[in-house]
CSV table of C-alpha atoms in Angstrom, one decimal:
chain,number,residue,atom,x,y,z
A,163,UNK,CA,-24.5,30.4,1.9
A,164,UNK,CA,-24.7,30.4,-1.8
A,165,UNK,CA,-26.8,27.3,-2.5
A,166,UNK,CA,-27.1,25.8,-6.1
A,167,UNK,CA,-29.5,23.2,-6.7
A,168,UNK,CA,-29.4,21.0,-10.2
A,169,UNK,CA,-31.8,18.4,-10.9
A,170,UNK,CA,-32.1,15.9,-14.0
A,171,UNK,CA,-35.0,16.5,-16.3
A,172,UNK,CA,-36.2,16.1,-19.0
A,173,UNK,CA,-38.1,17.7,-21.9
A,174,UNK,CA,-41.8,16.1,-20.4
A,175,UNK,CA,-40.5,17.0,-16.8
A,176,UNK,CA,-39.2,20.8,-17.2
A,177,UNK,CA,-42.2,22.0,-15.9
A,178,UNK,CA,-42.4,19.9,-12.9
A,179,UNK,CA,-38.5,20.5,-12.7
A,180,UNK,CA,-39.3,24.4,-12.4
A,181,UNK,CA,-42.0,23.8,-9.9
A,182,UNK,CA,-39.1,21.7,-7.8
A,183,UNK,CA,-36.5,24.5,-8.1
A,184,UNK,CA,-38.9,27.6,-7.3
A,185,UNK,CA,-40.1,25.7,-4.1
A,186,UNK,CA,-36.2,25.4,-3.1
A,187,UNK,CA,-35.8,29.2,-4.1
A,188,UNK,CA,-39.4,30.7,-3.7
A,189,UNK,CA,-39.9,34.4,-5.3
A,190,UNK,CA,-42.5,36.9,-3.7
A,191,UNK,CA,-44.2,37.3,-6.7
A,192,UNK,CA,-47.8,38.2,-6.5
A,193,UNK,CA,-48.7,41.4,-7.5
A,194,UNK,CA,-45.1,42.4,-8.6
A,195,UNK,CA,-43.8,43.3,-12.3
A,196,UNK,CA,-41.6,40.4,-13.5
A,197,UNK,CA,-39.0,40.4,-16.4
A,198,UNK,CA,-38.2,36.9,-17.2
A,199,UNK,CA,-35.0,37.3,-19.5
A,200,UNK,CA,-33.8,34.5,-21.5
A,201,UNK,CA,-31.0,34.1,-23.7
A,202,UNK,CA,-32.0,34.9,-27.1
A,203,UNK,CA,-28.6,36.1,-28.6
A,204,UNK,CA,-30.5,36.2,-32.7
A,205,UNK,CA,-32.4,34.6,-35.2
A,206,UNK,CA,-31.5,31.0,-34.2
A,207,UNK,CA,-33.9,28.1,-34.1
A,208,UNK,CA,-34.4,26.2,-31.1
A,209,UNK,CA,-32.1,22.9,-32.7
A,210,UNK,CA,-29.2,25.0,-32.8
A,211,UNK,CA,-28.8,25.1,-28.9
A,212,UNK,CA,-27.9,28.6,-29.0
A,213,UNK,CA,-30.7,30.5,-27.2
A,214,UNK,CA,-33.0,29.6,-24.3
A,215,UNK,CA,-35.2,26.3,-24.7
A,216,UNK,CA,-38.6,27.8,-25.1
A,217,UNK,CA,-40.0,25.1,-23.1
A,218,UNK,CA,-38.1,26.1,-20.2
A,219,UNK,CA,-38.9,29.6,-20.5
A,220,UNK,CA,-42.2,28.8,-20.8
A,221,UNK,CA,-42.2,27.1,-17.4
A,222,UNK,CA,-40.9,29.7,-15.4
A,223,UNK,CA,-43.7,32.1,-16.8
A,224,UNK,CA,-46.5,29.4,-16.7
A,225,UNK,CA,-45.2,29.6,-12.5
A,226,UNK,CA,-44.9,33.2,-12.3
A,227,UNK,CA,-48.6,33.4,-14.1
A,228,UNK,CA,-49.7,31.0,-11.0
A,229,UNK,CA,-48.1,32.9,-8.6
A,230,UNK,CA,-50.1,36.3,-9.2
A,231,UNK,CA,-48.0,38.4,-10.8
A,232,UNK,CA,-49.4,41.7,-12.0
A,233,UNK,CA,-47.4,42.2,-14.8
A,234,UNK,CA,-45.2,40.1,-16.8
A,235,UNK,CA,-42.3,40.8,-19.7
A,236,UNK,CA,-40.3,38.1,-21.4
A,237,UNK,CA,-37.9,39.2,-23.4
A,238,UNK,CA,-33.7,39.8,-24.3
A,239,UNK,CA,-32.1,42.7,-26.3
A,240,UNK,CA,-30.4,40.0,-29.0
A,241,UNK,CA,-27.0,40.4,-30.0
A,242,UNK,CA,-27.5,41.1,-33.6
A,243,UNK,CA,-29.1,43.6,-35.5
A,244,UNK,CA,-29.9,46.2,-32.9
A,245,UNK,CA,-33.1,48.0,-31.4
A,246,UNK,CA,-35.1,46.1,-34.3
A,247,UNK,CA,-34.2,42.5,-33.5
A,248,UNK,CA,-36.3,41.3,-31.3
A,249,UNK,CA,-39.2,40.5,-32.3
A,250,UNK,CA,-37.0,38.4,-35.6
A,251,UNK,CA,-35.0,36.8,-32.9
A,252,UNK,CA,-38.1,35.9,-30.5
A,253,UNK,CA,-40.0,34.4,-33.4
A,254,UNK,CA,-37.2,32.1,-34.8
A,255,UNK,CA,-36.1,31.3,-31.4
A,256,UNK,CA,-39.8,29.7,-31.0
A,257,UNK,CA,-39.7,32.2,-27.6
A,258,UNK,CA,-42.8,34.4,-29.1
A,259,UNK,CA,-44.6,31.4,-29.7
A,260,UNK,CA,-44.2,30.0,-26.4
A,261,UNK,CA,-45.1,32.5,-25.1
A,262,UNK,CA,-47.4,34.6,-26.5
A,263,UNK,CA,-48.9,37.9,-25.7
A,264,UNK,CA,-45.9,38.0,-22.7
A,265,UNK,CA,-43.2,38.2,-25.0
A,266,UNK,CA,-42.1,41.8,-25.0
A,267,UNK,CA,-39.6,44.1,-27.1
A,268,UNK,CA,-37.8,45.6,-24.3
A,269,UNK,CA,-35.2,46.9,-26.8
A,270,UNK,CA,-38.3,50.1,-27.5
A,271,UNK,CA,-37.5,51.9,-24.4
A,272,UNK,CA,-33.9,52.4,-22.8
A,273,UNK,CA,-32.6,54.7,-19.9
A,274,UNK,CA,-29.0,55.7,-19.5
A,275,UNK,CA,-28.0,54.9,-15.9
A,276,UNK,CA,-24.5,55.2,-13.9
A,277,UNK,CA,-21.9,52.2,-13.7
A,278,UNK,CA,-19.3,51.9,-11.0
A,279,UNK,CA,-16.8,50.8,-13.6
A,280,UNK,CA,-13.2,51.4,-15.0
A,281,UNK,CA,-14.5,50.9,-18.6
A,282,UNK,CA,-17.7,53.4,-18.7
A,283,UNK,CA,-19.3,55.7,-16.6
A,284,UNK,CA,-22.6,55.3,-17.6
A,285,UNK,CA,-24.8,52.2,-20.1
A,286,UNK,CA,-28.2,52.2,-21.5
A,287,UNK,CA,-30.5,49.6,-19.9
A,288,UNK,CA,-33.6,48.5,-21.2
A,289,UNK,CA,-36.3,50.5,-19.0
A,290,UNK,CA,-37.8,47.0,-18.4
A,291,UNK,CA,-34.9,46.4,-16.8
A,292,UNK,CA,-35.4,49.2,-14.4
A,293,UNK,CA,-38.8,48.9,-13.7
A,294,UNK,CA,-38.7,45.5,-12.9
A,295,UNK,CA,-39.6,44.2,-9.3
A,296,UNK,CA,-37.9,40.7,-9.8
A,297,UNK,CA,-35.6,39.9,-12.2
A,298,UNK,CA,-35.3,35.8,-13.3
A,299,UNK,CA,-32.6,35.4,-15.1
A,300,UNK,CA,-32.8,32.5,-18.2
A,301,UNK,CA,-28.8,31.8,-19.4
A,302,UNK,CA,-27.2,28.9,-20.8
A,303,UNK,CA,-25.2,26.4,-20.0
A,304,UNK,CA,-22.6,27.3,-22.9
A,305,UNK,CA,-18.8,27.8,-23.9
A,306,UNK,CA,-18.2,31.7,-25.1
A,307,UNK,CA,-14.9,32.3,-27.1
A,308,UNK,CA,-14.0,35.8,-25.2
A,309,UNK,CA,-15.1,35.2,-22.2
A,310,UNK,CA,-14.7,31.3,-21.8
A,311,UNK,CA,-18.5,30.6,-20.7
A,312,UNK,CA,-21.5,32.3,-20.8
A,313,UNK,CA,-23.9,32.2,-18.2
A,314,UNK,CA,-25.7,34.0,-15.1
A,315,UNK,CA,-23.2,36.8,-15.5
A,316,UNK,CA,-23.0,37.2,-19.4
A,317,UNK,CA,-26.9,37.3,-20.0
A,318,UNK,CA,-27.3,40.1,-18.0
A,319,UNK,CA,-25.5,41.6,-21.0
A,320,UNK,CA,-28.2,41.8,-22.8
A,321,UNK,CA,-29.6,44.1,-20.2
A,322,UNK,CA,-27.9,46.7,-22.6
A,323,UNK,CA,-30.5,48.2,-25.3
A,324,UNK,CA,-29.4,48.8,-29.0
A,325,UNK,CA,-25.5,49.3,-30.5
A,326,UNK,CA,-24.4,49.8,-27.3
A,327,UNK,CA,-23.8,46.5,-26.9
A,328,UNK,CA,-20.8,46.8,-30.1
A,329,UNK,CA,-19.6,49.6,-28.7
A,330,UNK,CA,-18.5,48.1,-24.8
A,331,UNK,CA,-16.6,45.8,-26.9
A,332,UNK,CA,-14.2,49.0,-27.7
A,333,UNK,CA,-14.6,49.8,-23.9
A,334,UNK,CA,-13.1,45.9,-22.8
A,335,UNK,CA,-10.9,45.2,-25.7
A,336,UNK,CA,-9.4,41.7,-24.1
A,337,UNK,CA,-11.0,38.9,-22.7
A,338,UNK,CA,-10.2,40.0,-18.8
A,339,UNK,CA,-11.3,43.0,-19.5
A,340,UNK,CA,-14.4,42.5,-21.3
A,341,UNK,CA,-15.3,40.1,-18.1
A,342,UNK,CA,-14.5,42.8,-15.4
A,343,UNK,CA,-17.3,45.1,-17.6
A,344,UNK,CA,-19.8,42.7,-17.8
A,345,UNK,CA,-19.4,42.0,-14.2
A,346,UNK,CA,-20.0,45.5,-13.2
A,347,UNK,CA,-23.1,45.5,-15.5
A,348,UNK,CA,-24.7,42.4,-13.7
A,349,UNK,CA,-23.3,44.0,-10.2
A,350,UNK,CA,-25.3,46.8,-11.3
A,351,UNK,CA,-28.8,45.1,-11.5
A,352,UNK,CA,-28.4,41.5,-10.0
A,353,UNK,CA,-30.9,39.2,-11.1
A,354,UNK,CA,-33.0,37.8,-8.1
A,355,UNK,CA,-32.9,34.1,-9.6
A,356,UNK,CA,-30.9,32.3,-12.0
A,357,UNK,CA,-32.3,28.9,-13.9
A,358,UNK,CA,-29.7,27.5,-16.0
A,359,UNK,CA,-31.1,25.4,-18.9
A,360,UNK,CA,-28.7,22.6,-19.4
A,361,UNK,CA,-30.9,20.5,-21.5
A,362,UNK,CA,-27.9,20.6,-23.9
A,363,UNK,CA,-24.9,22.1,-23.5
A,364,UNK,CA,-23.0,23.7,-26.0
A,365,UNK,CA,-18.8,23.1,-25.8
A,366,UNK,CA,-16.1,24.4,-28.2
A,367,UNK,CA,-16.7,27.3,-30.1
A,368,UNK,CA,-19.5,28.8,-28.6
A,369,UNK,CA,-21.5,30.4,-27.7
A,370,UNK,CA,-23.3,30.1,-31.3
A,371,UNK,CA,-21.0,27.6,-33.6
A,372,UNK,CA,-20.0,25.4,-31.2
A,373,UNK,CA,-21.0,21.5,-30.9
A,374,UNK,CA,-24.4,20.5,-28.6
A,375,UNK,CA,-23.8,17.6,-25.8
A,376,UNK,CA,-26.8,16.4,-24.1
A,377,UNK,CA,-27.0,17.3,-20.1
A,378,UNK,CA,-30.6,17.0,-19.4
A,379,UNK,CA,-30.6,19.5,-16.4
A,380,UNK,CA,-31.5,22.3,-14.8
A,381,UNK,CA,-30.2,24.6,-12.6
A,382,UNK,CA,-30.7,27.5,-9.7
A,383,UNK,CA,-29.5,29.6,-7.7
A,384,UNK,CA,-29.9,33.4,-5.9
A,385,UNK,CA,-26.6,33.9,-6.6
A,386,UNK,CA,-26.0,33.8,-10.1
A,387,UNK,CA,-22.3,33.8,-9.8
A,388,UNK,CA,-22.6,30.9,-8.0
A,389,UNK,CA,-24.4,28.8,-10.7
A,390,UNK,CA,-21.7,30.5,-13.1
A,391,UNK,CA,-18.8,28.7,-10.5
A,392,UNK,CA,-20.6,25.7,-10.8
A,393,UNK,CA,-21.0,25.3,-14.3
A,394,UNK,CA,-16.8,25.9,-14.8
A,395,UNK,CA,-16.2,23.3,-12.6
A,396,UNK,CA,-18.9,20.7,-14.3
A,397,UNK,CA,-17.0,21.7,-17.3
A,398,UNK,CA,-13.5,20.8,-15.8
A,399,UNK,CA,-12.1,24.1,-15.7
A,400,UNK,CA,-10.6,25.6,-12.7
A,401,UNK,CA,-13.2,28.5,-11.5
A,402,UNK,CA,-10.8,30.9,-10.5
A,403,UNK,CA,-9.4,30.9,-14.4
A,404,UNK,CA,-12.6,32.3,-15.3
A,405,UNK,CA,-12.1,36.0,-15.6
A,406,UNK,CA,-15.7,37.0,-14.8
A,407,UNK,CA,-16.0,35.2,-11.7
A,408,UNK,CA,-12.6,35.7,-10.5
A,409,UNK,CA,-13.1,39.6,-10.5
A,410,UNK,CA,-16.4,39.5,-9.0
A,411,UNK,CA,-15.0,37.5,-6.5
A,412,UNK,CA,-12.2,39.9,-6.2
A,413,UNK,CA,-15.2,43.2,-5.7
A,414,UNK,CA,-16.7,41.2,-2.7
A,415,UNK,CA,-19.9,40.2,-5.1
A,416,UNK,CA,-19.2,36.8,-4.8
A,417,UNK,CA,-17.3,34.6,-2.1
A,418,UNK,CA,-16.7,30.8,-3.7
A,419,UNK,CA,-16.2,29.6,0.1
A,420,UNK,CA,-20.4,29.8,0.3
A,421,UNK,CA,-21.2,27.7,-2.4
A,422,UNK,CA,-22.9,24.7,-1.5
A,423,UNK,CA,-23.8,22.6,-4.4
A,424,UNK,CA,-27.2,20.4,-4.2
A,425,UNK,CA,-28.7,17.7,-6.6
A,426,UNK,CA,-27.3,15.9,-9.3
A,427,UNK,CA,-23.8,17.5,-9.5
A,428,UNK,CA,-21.6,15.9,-12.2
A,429,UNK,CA,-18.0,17.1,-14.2
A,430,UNK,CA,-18.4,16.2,-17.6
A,431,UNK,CA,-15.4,13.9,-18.8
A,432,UNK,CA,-12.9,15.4,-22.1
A,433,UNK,CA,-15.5,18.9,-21.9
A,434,UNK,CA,-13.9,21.0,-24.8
A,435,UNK,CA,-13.7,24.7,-23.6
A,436,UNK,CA,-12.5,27.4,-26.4
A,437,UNK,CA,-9.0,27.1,-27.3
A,438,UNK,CA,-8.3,30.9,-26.8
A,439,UNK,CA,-9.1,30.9,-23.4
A,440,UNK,CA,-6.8,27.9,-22.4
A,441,UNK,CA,-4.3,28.5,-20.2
A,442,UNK,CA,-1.4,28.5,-22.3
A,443,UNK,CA,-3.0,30.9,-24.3
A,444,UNK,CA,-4.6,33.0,-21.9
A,445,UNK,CA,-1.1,33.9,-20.2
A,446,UNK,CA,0.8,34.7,-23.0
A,447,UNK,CA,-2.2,36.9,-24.5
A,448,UNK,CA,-2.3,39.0,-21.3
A,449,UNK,CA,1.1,38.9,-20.2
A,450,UNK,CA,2.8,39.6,-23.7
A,451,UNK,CA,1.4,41.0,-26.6
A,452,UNK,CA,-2.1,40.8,-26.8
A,453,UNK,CA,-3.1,41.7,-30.7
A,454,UNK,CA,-0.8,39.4,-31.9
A,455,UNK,CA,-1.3,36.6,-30.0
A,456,UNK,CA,-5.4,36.1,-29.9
A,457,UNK,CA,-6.4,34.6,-33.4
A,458,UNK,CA,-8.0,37.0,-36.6
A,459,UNK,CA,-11.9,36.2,-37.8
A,460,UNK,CA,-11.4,35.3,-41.3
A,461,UNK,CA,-14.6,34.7,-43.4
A,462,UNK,CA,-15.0,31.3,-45.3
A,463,UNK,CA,-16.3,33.2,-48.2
A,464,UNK,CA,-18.1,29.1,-49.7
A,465,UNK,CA,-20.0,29.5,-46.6
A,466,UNK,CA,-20.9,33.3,-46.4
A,467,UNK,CA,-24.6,34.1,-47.4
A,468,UNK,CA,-24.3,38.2,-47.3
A,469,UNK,CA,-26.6,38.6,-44.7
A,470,UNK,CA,-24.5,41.5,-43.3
A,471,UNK,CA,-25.0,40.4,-39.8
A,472,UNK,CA,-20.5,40.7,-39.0
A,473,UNK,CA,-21.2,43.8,-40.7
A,474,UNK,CA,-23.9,45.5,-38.3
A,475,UNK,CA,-22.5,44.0,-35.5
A,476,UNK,CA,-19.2,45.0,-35.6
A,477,UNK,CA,-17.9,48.1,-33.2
A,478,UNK,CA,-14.9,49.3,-35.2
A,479,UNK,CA,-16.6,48.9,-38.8
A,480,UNK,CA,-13.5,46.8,-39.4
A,481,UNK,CA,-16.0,44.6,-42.0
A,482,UNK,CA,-15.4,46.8,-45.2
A,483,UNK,CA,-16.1,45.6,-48.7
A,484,UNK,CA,-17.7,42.9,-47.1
A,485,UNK,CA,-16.7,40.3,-46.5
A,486,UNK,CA,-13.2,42.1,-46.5
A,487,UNK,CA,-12.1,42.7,-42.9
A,488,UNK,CA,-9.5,45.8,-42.0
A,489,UNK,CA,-7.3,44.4,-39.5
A,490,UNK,CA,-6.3,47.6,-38.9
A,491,UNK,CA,-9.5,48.0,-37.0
A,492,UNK,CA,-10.6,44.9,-35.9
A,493,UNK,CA,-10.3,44.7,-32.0
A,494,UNK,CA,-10.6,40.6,-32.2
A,495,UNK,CA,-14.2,40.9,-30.2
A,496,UNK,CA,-15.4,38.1,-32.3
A,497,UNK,CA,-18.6,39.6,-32.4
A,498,UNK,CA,-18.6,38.6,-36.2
A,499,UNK,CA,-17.7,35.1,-35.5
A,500,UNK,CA,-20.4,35.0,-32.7
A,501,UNK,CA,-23.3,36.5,-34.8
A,502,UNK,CA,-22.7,34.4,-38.2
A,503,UNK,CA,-25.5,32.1,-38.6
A,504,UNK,CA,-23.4,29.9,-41.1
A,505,UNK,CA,-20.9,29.5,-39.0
A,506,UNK,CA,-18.9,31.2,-41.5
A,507,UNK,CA,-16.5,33.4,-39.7
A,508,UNK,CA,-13.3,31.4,-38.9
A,509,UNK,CA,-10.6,31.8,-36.0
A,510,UNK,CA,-6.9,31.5,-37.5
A,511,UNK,CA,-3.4,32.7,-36.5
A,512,UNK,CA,0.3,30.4,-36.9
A,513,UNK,CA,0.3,30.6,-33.0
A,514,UNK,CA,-3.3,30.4,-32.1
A,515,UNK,CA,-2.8,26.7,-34.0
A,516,UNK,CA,0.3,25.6,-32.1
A,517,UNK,CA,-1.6,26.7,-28.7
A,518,UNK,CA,-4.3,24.7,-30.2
A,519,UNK,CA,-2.9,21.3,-30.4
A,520,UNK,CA,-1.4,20.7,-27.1
């Protein structure tokens, strides 16, 4: 059985919470190396909601520290700005702080290993990754506007060191597609537990602009697919219309049958998931004509600071003249949209808006 276990917390009870969840899922710990990898997708503070609460993180390496470990790396290869992000992301994040001489640039030293994968043959990990004995996975609980949520599977992205990252999004060019290849990245080095930090959630347009609901949980699981199955259904979304854990379902990784879901379980009522990955939208996009049906990222030049971050990012250098974008090129990844600290990068298209309001 797959079990997942959420408990209610709060911020003066996450490390008791931790304590609670690691006795339900105990790690053989002492004397191993550990990689504790949270979610730090860039330079946002800890208000924002967008990368891992540094008091949870925190935790879970104030536990692993009491558990013996012999050696102990926190850290995430952050979606923007490449091999020399980290340690910007980790410090505005308050992650560095919290945790101190731990917190590691893992981004300094990659190997490129095989993939079984349609997309790729072959991705460069972060050689923390590798030489990891346990892996404890740090996500989420978030909405993601390609890949409709982003959790246990999608952190595991951030397994990959450097541009890379920009350049699978040319790999997986639509949303089922892009989730099949993260899936085979995550099958590829499966985390040995998953904490979800549900303080807050983030709904709508995530999983960096979207709007912060208060949960005030946390949640674990071996199976980090599992936690990823029940975080769709808390937010009121059929499981099985999530690409990423409908295709690992589909490999054998993950069987929904053997989830058994413990604690303080609850589906949040009128939970706004991203309007491109509705249904409606979903089915036309991969069933008709894909370029023309998934919205454009248009900058909101009044809000724009320059900071070049759409620009770095992007895989096809589609952001020319910035903030000009060539349409030609642009593969709607919405890495842009997803990297823009102002919240300045806009999703628009005539049918994208009638899909939108029903």
């Amino acid at each position: 059985m797959s079990d997942v276990l959420i408990i209610k917390t709060n911020e003066c009870g996450i490390r008791k919470t931790v304590n609670e969840l690691l006795e339900h899922f105990p790690l053989k710990v002492k004397d191993k190396r550990i990689l504790i990898k949270p979610n730090i997708l860039g330079p946002f503070p800890p208000e924002r909601g967008v990368t891992t609460s540094p008091e949870v993180v925190r935790a879970v390496l104030d536990a692993v520290i009491d558990m013996g470990a012999r050696e102990i790396w926190v850290g995430d290869n952050p979606g923007i700005g490449g091999y020399g992000a980290n340690l910007k992301a980790g410090v505005i994040s308050g992650i560095t702080n919290a945790t101190g001489k731990y917190f590691t640039n893992i981004g300094e030293e990659v190997v490129r290993i095989p993939v079984r994968s349609r997309y790729v043959k072959s991705v460069v990990f972060s050689k923390y990754v590798v030489d990891a004995d346990i892996i404890i996975n740090l996500p989420r609980f978030k909405t993601h506007n390609l890949t409709q949520l982003t959790g246990a599977i999608k952190n595991t992205f951030g397994y990959i060191a450097g541009g890379m990252k920009s350049w699978l999004h040319t790999r997986g060019r639509t949303s089922r597609e892009f989730s099949e290849l993260i899936v085979d990245i995550y099958a590829r080095r499966v985390p040995d537990l998953t904490i979800v930090d549900g303080l807050t959630a983030m709904e709508g347009r995530g999983p960096s602009n979207g709007r912060l609901r208060h949960l005030g949980i946390l949640m674990a699981s071996y199976d980090g697919v599992a936690c990823d199955y029940t975080i769709a259904r808390m937010m009121g979304t059929k499981p099985n219309s999530i690409f990423q854990i409908k295709y690992a379902s589909k490999t054998g990784l993950f069987s929904p049958e053997n989830v058994r879901i413990k604690g303080d379980y609850t589906e949040l009522e009128d939970f706004e998931m991203p309007t491109i990955s509705s249904p409606i939208i979903s089915y036309i996009a991969n069933h008709l004509v894909f370029p023309h049906i998934y919205p454009k990222p248009v900058v909101n030049e009044e809000r724009c600071i320059n900071c070049g971050n759409c620009q770095t990012i992007c895989p096809t250098n589609a952001m020319e003249q910035f903030p000009h974008i060539n349409y030609d090129r642009c593969i709607k990844c919405y890495c842009c949209q997803e990297t823009c600290p102002q919240d300045a990068v806009e999703l628009k298209g005539f049918i994208y808006e009638i899909l939108k309001r029903r």
